[in-house]
Amino acid sequence: MRTYLVTGGCGFIGSNYIHYMFRKYGDSIRIINVDALTYAGNPENLKDVEKRENYTFIKADICDKEAISAVFAQNDIDRVVHFAAESHVDRSIKDPEIFVRTNVLGTAVMLNCAKAAWELEGGGFQEDKKFLHVSTDEVYGSLEEDGGYFYETTPYAPHSPYSASKASSDMLVKAYMDTYKFPANITNCSNNYGPYQFPEKLIPLIINNALQGKKLPVYGDGRNVRDWLYVEDHAKAIDMVQEKGRLFETYNVGGHNEKQNIEIVNTIIETLQEMLAEDDPRRALVTKELITYVEDRKGHDRRYAIAPDKIRAEVGWEPETMFRDGIRLTIQWYFEHGDWMKNVTSGEYQKYYNEMYHVK
Ligand code: NAD
Ligand code: DAU
């Protein structure tokens, strides 16, 4: 039975990936999820799978060498899928150090432990062992408003502390592949949306605020562009790259779904108005009057857009979920998981929100 070591599986994409993998492979794989449970890690995201015999959760920090090497020593790991990271750009602008620690040092520890576990005495690595590093399109920097795409060959030009730390972690993976022929891949994906996303990110924040009639903060002129991908399509891409991609290669993942932020906010408001029942009291709260332009993010990248040509040609992956369907599925999920939202927005979140958005 193939054993996966997933890091950061209690976060947004990691938990969607674990659900996807169990739906696809059932009892024929085993998943070990290592997560430190930071503010972004929520065991509730995996409530549905925690009783499975082929699922194990280990609370550990990826920077903790001893803990991570023990996981490798005690289990014959075949695949590593490395999601664990500090992931929010705004937090990285306020407090960069934790991003360097988790994203750079944590990735170095993961690479070192996997290398030590998999390398053979006479050189080389055990057969069919693979490490996939989950990265971001933000490492490529910012595109002009009127054209261009990120290709795998686009030079790295990160701007935020978050993207600089992810670029550094990508470089470490590349160094391991070049120096040791370490069996790895890197995926650089565009913005994800879908169930279980923490409401510090644009889409769940807007849904949550709109449903409470709170202001909808739009940074700058609202015309920055992101390329949105439904999270399940990302999970599928990761699995396909690991099984069908060429080792040592980078694959960009994205859906040719560029939208300005203001367009996203308007679509959410319109979709909420359509989906809320006539007699739902929240319906009257959701209006475009809530849109509030606020101070721009420092160093705000103008536009991201992925060219997914390589992953399509070599791996056969294509995004399957149209944005108009994905956003309805997402909103429906948040309708059905009001308690999840209540739990994650109590306590620390309020403090973060009030400071970030200058709420008195
Ligand atoms: P997230 O913030 O929702 O989840 C991160 C998870 O990592 C959490 O469960 C957290 O507890 C865990 N974690 C953090 N520090 C840890 C540590 N030191 N040790 C162990 N676990 C730790 O993030 P996400 O949005 O799910 O992103 C997952 C990965 O995908 C990240 O590497 C991110 O850079 C990348 N990515 C995200 C997007 C996106 O749109 N969200 C797009 C492309 C790539
Ligand atoms: O591109 C991939 C990246 O997408 C991932 O690597 C990151 O982990 C992920 O957080 C995401 O980064 P962004 O900064 O693009 O996502 P965020 O949801 O924070 O913001 C999306 C856009 O919306 C961005 O242009 C900033 C803007 N924004 C965001 C928030 C939270 C607002 O206008 N208002 C807001 O309140």
mmCIF file of C-alpha atoms in Angstrom, residues 201-340:
data_model
loop_
_atom_site.group_PDB
_atom_site.id
_atom_site.type_symbol
_atom_site.label_atom_id
_atom_site.label_comp_id
_atom_site.label_asym_id
_atom_site.label_seq_id
_atom_site.Cartn_x
_atom_site.Cartn_y
_atom_site.Cartn_z
ATOM 1 C CA LYS A 201 -8.408 35.405 2.185
ATOM 2 C CA LEU A 202 -10.523 37.490 -0.214
ATOM 3 C CA ILE A 203 -13.358 35.115 -1.176
ATOM 4 C CA PRO A 204 -14.345 33.665 2.235
ATOM 5 C CA LEU A 205 -13.808 37.066 3.881
ATOM 6 C CA ILE A 206 -16.227 38.726 1.462
ATOM 7 C CA ILE A 207 -18.815 35.927 1.823
ATOM 8 C CA ASN A 208 -18.627 36.066 5.624
ATOM 9 C CA ASN A 209 -18.782 39.850 5.856
ATOM 10 C CA ALA A 210 -21.586 40.190 3.297
ATOM 11 C CA LEU A 211 -23.776 37.703 5.154
ATOM 12 C CA GLN A 212 -23.440 39.877 8.262
ATOM 13 C CA GLY A 213 -23.944 43.183 6.446
ATOM 14 C CA LYS A 214 -20.368 44.227 7.237
ATOM 15 C CA LYS A 215 -18.153 46.382 5.019
ATOM 16 C CA LEU A 216 -16.440 44.607 2.117
ATOM 17 C CA PRO A 217 -12.844 45.872 2.044
ATOM 18 C CA VAL A 218 -11.369 46.214 -1.448
ATOM 19 C CA TYR A 219 -7.699 47.177 -1.616
ATOM 20 C CA GLY A 220 -6.588 50.093 -3.789
ATOM 21 C CA ASP A 221 -8.646 50.537 -6.961
ATOM 22 C CA GLY A 222 -9.949 46.954 -6.900
ATOM 23 C CA ARG A 223 -8.502 46.229 -10.336
ATOM 24 C CA ASN A 224 -5.702 43.863 -9.372
ATOM 25 C CA VAL A 225 -6.116 40.600 -11.228
ATOM 26 C CA ARG A 226 -5.858 37.068 -9.880
ATOM 27 C CA ASP A 227 -6.296 33.774 -11.779
ATOM 28 C CA TRP A 228 -8.814 31.745 -9.728
ATOM 29 C CA LEU A 229 -8.846 27.950 -9.569
ATOM 30 C CA TYR A 230 -11.333 25.718 -7.735
ATOM 31 C CA VAL A 231 -9.379 23.895 -5.042
ATOM 32 C CA GLU A 232 -10.423 20.387 -6.102
ATOM 33 C CA ASP A 233 -8.912 21.029 -9.527
ATOM 34 C CA HIS A 234 -5.651 21.892 -7.765
ATOM 35 C CA ALA A 235 -5.782 18.675 -5.704
ATOM 36 C CA LYS A 236 -6.262 16.694 -8.883
ATOM 37 C CA ALA A 237 -3.354 18.475 -10.579
ATOM 38 C CA ILE A 238 -1.023 17.624 -7.697
ATOM 39 C CA ASP A 239 -1.929 13.948 -7.883
ATOM 40 C CA MET A 240 -1.568 13.893 -11.667
ATOM 41 C CA VAL A 241 1.818 15.633 -11.618
ATOM 42 C CA GLN A 242 3.094 13.182 -9.038
ATOM 43 C CA GLU A 243 1.917 10.154 -11.004
ATOM 44 C CA LYS A 244 2.239 11.293 -14.622
ATOM 45 C CA GLY A 245 4.673 14.214 -14.615
ATOM 46 C CA ARG A 246 8.356 13.951 -15.385
ATOM 47 C CA LEU A 247 10.539 13.933 -12.267
ATOM 48 C CA PHE A 248 12.638 17.060 -11.614
ATOM 49 C CA GLU A 249 10.169 19.231 -13.539
ATOM 50 C CA THR A 250 8.161 22.257 -12.497
ATOM 51 C CA TYR A 251 4.522 22.522 -13.574
ATOM 52 C CA ASN A 252 2.411 25.676 -13.484
ATOM 53 C CA VAL A 253 -1.193 25.100 -12.423
ATOM 54 C CA GLY A 254 -3.925 27.579 -13.301
ATOM 55 C CA GLY A 255 -7.170 27.912 -15.094
ATOM 56 C CA HIS A 256 -7.189 30.877 -17.501
ATOM 57 C CA ASN A 257 -9.695 32.436 -15.150
ATOM 58 C CA GLU A 258 -8.431 35.953 -14.621
ATOM 59 C CA LYS A 259 -10.663 38.312 -12.712
ATOM 60 C CA GLN A 260 -10.279 41.739 -11.180
ATOM 61 C CA ASN A 261 -10.904 41.765 -7.434
ATOM 62 C CA ILE A 262 -13.884 44.100 -7.798
ATOM 63 C CA GLU A 263 -15.430 41.647 -10.271
ATOM 64 C CA ILE A 264 -15.053 38.856 -7.695
ATOM 65 C CA VAL A 265 -16.710 40.979 -4.995
ATOM 66 C CA ASN A 266 -19.603 41.938 -7.307
ATOM 67 C CA THR A 267 -20.078 38.301 -8.372
ATOM 68 C CA ILE A 268 -20.212 37.153 -4.747
ATOM 69 C CA ILE A 269 -22.837 39.783 -3.885
ATOM 70 C CA GLU A 270 -24.963 38.901 -6.932
ATOM 71 C CA THR A 271 -24.660 35.156 -6.301
ATOM 72 C CA LEU A 272 -25.571 35.549 -2.627
ATOM 73 C CA GLN A 273 -28.636 37.570 -3.625
ATOM 74 C CA GLU A 274 -29.671 34.789 -6.019
ATOM 75 C CA MET A 275 -28.994 31.944 -3.596
ATOM 76 C CA LEU A 276 -30.449 33.319 -0.350
ATOM 77 C CA ALA A 277 -34.100 32.376 0.124
ATOM 78 C CA GLU A 278 -36.710 35.171 -0.149
ATOM 79 C CA ASP A 279 -37.502 34.960 3.557
ATOM 80 C CA ASP A 280 -33.869 34.747 4.713
ATOM 81 C CA PRO A 281 -33.231 37.871 6.835
ATOM 82 C CA ARG A 282 -29.630 38.025 5.563
ATOM 83 C CA ARG A 283 -30.885 38.824 2.067
ATOM 84 C CA ALA A 284 -31.613 42.427 2.944
ATOM 85 C CA LEU A 285 -28.087 42.857 4.333
ATOM 86 C CA VAL A 286 -26.249 41.832 1.167
ATOM 87 C CA THR A 287 -25.903 44.907 -1.042
ATOM 88 C CA LYS A 288 -23.252 46.572 -3.169
ATOM 89 C CA GLU A 289 -23.365 49.531 -0.755
ATOM 90 C CA LEU A 290 -21.155 47.441 1.523
ATOM 91 C CA ILE A 291 -18.205 47.712 -0.890
ATOM 92 C CA THR A 292 -15.555 49.909 0.733
ATOM 93 C CA TYR A 293 -12.305 50.861 -0.966
ATOM 94 C CA VAL A 294 -9.497 50.762 1.597
ATOM 95 C CA GLU A 295 -5.777 51.497 1.680
ATOM 96 C CA ASP A 296 -3.851 49.366 -0.819
ATOM 97 C CA ARG A 297 -1.668 46.412 0.182
ATOM 98 C CA LYS A 298 2.015 47.441 0.279
ATOM 99 C CA GLY A 299 3.848 46.244 -2.870
ATOM 100 C CA HIS A 300 0.534 44.879 -4.221
ATOM 101 C CA ASP A 301 1.209 42.722 -7.313
ATOM 102 C CA ARG A 302 -0.992 43.968 -10.161
ATOM 103 C CA ARG A 303 -1.756 40.838 -12.122
ATOM 104 C CA TYR A 304 -1.136 37.098 -12.017
ATOM 105 C CA ALA A 305 -1.973 34.742 -14.890
ATOM 106 C CA ILE A 306 -0.777 31.202 -15.432
ATOM 107 C CA ALA A 307 -0.053 29.558 -18.772
ATOM 108 C CA PRO A 308 -1.008 25.938 -18.074
ATOM 109 C CA ASP A 309 0.291 24.665 -21.440
ATOM 110 C CA LYS A 310 2.955 22.337 -20.012
ATOM 111 C CA ILE A 311 0.743 20.542 -17.507
ATOM 112 C CA ARG A 312 -1.952 20.155 -20.170
ATOM 113 C CA ALA A 313 0.438 18.756 -22.782
ATOM 114 C CA GLU A 314 2.560 16.511 -20.556
ATOM 115 C CA VAL A 315 0.196 15.451 -17.802
ATOM 116 C CA GLY A 316 -3.215 15.811 -19.429
ATOM 117 C CA TRP A 317 -4.575 18.038 -16.634
ATOM 118 C CA GLU A 318 -7.148 20.738 -17.301
ATOM 119 C CA PRO A 319 -9.285 22.734 -14.891
ATOM 120 C CA GLU A 320 -12.788 21.260 -14.785
ATOM 121 C CA THR A 321 -14.781 23.667 -12.648
ATOM 122 C CA MET A 322 -16.060 26.842 -14.309
ATOM 123 C CA PHE A 323 -15.903 29.853 -11.991
ATOM 124 C CA ARG A 324 -19.674 30.388 -12.077
ATOM 125 C CA ASP A 325 -20.165 26.818 -10.790
ATOM 126 C CA GLY A 326 -17.223 26.861 -8.378
ATOM 127 C CA ILE A 327 -18.345 30.057 -6.673
ATOM 128 C CA ARG A 328 -21.870 28.630 -6.167
ATOM 129 C CA LEU A 329 -20.422 25.410 -4.714
ATOM 130 C CA THR A 330 -18.227 27.504 -2.422
ATOM 131 C CA ILE A 331 -21.061 29.751 -1.234
ATOM 132 C CA GLN A 332 -23.292 26.698 -0.699
ATOM 133 C CA TRP A 333 -20.532 25.117 1.414
ATOM 134 C CA TYR A 334 -20.276 28.245 3.591
ATOM 135 C CA PHE A 335 -24.118 28.303 3.941
ATOM 136 C CA GLU A 336 -23.988 24.732 5.229
ATOM 137 C CA HIS A 337 -21.006 25.303 7.532
ATOM 138 C CA GLY A 338 -22.041 28.333 9.577
ATOM 139 C CA ASP A 339 -20.639 26.709 12.726
ATOM 140 C CA TRP A 340 -17.262 26.147 11.058
#
